[in-house]
Short mmCIF file of C-alpha atoms in Angstrom, two decimals:
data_model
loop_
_atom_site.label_atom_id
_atom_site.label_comp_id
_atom_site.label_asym_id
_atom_site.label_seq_id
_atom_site.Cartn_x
_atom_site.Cartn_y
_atom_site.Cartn_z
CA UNK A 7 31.00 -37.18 -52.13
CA UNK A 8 27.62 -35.77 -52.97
CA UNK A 9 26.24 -37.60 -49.94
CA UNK A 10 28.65 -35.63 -47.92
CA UNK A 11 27.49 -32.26 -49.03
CA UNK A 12 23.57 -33.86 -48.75
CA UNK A 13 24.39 -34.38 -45.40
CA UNK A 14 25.50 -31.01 -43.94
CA UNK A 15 22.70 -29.12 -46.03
CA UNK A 16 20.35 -31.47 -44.62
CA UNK A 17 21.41 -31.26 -40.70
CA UNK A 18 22.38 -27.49 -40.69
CA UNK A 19 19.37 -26.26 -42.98
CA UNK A 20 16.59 -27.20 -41.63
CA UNK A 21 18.83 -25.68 -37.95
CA UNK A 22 19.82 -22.61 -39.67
CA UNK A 23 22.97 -23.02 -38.27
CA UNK A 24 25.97 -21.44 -40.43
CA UNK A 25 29.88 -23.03 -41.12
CA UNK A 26 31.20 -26.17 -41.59
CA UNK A 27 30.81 -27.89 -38.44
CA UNK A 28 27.99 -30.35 -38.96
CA UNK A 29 25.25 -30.44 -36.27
CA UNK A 30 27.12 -33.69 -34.87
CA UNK A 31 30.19 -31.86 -34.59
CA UNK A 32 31.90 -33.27 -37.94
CA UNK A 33 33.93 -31.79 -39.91
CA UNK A 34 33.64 -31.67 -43.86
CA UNK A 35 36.82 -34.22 -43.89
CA UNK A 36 35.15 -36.45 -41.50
CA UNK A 37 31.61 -36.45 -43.51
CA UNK A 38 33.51 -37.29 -46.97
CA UNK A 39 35.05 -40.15 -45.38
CA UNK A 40 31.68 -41.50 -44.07
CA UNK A 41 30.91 -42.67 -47.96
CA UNK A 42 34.75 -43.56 -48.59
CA UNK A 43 38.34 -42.76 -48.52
CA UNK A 44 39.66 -39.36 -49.70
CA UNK A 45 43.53 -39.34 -51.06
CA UNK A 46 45.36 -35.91 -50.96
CA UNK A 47 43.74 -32.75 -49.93
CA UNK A 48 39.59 -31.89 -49.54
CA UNK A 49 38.02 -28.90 -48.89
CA UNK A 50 34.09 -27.47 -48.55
CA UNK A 51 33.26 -24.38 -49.71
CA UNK A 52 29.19 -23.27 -48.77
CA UNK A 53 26.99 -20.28 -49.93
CA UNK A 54 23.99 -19.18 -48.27
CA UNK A 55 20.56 -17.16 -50.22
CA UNK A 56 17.89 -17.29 -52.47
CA UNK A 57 19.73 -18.94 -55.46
CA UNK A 58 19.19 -21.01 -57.84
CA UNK A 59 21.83 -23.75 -57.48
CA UNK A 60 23.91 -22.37 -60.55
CA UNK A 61 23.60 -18.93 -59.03
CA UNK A 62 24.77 -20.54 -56.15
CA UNK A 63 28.18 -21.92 -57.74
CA UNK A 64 28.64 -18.86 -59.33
CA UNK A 65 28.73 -17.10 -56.02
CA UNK A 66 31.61 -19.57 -54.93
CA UNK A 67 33.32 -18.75 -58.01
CA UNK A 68 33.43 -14.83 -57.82
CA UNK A 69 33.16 -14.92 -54.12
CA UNK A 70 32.71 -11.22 -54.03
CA UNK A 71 33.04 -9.64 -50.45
CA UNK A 72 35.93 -12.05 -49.56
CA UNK A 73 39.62 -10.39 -49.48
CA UNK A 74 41.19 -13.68 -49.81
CA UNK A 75 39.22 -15.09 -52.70
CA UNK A 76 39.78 -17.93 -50.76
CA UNK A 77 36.49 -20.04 -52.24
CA UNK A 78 37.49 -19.06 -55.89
CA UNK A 79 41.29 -20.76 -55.05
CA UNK A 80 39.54 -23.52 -53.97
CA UNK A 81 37.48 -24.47 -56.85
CA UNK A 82 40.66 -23.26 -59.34
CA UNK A 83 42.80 -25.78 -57.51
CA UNK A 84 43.62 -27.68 -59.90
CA UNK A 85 44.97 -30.43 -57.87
CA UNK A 86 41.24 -30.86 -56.45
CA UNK A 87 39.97 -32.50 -59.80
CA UNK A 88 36.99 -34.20 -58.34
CA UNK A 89 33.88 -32.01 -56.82
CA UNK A 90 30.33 -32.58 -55.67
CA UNK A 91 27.41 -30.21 -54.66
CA UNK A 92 24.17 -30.30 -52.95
CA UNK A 93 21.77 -27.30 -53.47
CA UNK A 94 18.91 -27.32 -50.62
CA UNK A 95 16.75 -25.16 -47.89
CA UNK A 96 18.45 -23.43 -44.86
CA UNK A 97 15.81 -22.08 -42.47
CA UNK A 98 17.51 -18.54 -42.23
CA UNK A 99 18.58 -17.48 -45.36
CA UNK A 100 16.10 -19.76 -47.55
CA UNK A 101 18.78 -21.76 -49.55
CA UNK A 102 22.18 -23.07 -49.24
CA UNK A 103 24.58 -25.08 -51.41
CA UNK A 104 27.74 -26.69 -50.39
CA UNK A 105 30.33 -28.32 -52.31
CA UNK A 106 33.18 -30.65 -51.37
CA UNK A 107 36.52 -30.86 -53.27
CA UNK A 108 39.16 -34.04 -53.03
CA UNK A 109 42.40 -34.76 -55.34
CA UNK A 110 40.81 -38.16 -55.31
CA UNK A 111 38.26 -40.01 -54.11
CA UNK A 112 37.66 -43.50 -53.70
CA UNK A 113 33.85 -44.17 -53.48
CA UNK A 114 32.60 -47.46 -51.30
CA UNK A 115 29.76 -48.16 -54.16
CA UNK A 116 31.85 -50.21 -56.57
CA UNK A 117 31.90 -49.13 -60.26
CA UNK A 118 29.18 -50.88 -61.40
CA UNK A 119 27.12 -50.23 -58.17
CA UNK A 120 27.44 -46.46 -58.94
CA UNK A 121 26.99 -46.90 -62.94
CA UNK A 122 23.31 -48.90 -62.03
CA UNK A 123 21.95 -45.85 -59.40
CA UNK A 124 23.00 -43.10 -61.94
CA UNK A 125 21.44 -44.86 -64.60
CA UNK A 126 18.54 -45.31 -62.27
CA UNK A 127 18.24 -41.42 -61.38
CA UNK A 128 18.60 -40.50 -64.89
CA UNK A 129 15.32 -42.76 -66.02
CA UNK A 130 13.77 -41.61 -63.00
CA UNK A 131 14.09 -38.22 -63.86
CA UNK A 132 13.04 -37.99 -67.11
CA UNK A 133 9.80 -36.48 -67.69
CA UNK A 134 6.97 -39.07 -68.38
CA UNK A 135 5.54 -38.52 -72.18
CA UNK A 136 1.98 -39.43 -72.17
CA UNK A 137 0.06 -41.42 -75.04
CA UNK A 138 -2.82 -38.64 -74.84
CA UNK A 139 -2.11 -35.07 -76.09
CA UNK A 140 -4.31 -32.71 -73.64
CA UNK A 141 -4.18 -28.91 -74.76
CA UNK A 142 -5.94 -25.64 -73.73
CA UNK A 143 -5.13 -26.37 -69.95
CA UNK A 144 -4.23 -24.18 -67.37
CA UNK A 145 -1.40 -26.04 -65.94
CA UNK A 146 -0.78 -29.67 -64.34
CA UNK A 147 0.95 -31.51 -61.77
CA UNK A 148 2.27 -34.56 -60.91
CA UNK A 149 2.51 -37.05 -58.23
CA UNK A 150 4.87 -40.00 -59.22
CA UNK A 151 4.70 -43.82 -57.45
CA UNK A 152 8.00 -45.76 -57.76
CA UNK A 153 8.57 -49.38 -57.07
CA UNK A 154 11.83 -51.61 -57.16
CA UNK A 155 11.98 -55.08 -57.41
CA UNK A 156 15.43 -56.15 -57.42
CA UNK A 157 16.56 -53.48 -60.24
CA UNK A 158 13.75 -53.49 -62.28
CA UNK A 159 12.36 -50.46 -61.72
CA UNK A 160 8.53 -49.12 -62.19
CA UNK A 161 7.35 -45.44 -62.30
CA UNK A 162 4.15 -44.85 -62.64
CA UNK A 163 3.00 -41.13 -62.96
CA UNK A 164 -0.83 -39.26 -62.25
CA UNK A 165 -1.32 -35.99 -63.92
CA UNK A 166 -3.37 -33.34 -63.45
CA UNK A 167 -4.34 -30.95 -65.73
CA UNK A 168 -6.44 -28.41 -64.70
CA UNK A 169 -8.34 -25.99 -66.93
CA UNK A 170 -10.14 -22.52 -66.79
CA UNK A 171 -13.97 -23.69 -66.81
CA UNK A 172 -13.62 -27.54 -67.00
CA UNK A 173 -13.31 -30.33 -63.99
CA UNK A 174 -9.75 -31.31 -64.11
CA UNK A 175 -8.48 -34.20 -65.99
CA UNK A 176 -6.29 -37.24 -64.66
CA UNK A 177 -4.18 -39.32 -66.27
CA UNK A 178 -2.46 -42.29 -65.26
CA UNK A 179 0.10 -44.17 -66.65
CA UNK A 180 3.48 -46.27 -65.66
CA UNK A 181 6.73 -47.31 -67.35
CA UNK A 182 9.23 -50.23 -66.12
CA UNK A 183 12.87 -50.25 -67.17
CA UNK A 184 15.26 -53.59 -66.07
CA UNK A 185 18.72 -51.88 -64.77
CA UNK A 186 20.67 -55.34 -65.18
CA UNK A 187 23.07 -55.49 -67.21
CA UNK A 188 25.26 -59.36 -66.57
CA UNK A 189 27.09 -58.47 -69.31
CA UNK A 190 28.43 -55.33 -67.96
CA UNK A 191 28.31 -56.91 -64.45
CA UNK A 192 25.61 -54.64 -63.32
CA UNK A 193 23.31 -56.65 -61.37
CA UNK A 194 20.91 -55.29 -58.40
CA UNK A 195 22.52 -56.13 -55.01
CA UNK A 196 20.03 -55.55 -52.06
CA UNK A 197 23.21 -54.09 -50.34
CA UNK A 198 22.14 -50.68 -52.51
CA UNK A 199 18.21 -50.17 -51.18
CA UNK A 200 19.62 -47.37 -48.70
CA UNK A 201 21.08 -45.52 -52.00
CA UNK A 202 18.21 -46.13 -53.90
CA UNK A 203 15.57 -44.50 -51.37
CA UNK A 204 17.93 -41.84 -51.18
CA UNK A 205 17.63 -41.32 -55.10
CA UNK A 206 14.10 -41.32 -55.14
CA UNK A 207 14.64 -38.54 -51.67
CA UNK A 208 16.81 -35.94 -53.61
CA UNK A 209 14.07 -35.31 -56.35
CA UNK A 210 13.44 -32.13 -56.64
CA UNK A 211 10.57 -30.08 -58.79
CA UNK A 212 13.26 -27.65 -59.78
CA UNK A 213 15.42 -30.09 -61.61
CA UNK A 214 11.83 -31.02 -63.63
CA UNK A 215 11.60 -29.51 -67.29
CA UNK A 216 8.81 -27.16 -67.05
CA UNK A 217 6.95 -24.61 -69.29
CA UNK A 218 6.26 -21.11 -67.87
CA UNK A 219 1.95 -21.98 -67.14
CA UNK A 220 3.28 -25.16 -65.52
CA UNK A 221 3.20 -25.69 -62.02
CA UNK A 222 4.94 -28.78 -60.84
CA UNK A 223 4.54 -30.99 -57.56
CA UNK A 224 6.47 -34.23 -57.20
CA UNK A 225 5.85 -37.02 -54.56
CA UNK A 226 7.41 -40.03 -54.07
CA UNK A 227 6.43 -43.46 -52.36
CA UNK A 228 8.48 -46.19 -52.19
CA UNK A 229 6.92 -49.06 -52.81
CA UNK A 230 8.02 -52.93 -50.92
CA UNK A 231 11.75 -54.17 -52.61
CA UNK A 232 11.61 -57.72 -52.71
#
């Protein structure tokens, strides 16, 4: 379902186009169903500004300036019990998040397929600890290689720390994690390297813990996948 929403931030932000018709036409039914089969009702609900994505939800929620409330019914609907949201750019009005609603919705991924790529996104997005303590600097970035090698996974991360009257220092170093689990039946099927890529594509600085002196770039390359 969160593909769904990815999808129509992705094709009508970067248009600046406004509603729930995709750019193809679709509607948000039709792009829920791309990624699997919705049972009962659905419905979208989209905010446009300079939000933060929680601001953004919030917005749905009190959906001030609508007579009908007609966002806020949506997401107290208590016969919608599942939800996803996608929080990106929209050329016009900066930012935009939508969110799509279903009674129930039966995903394509199987159970453990799913379990392994959130497990994956959570490693991936934890913040890298490194073995040398640098202080006094200004702040730091990072740029952030990952490879994939039939679900074991390597990240390996280059930081930058720059400082007020010294060259700046980088540091290098990598971690590997092993995402199978036989025992849980979660084994790496090359069936899920078009989900993976896109959970290395939906990083985003923002979601990064940061201090206040800390400015923070991410890149990712995807490395081969045997």
């Amino acid at each position: 379902m969160r593909k769904a929403a990815k999808d129509h931030v992705r094709e009508t932000g970067k248009l600046g186009m406004l509603g729930h018709s995709g750019a193809d036409g679709s509607t948000a039914t039709e792009r829920i169903s791309r990624y699997g089969k919705i049972v009962g009702q659905s419905a979208e609900t989209i905010v446009y500004g300079d939000k933060a994505a929680l601001e953004a939800f919030l917005a749905i929620v009190i959906d001030d300036g609508v007579k009908t409330r007609g966002h806020r019914k949506i997401v107290f609907n208590n016969s919608l019990r599942k939800f996803a949201c996608f929080f990106g750019p929209h050329k016009k009005f900066k930012s935009m998040a939508v969110c799509v609603y279903t009674e129930d919705f039966q995903s394509k991924l199987t159970r453990p397929q799913a379990l392994l790529l959130s497990k994956m996104q959570s490693w991936l997005l934890r913040p890298m600890v490194f073995k040398r303590e640098v202080e006094d600097y200004l702040s730091w970035t990072d740029k952030m290689t990952v490879t994939n090698e039939e679900g074991v996974v390597t990240k390996t991360v280059t930081r930058t720390f720059l400082f007020d009257d010294e060259e700046p220092l980088v540091l290098t170093q990598s971690e590997t994690e092993d995402f199978n689990d036989p025992e849980q039946s979660v084994i790496y099927d090359p069936n899920l390297s078009e989900q993976f890529s896109d959970v290395l594509t939906e990083f985003d600085p923002s979601k990064m813990p940061t201090e206040e002196s800390q400015k923070l770039s991410l890149r990712l390359e995807v490395g081969p996948e045997s």
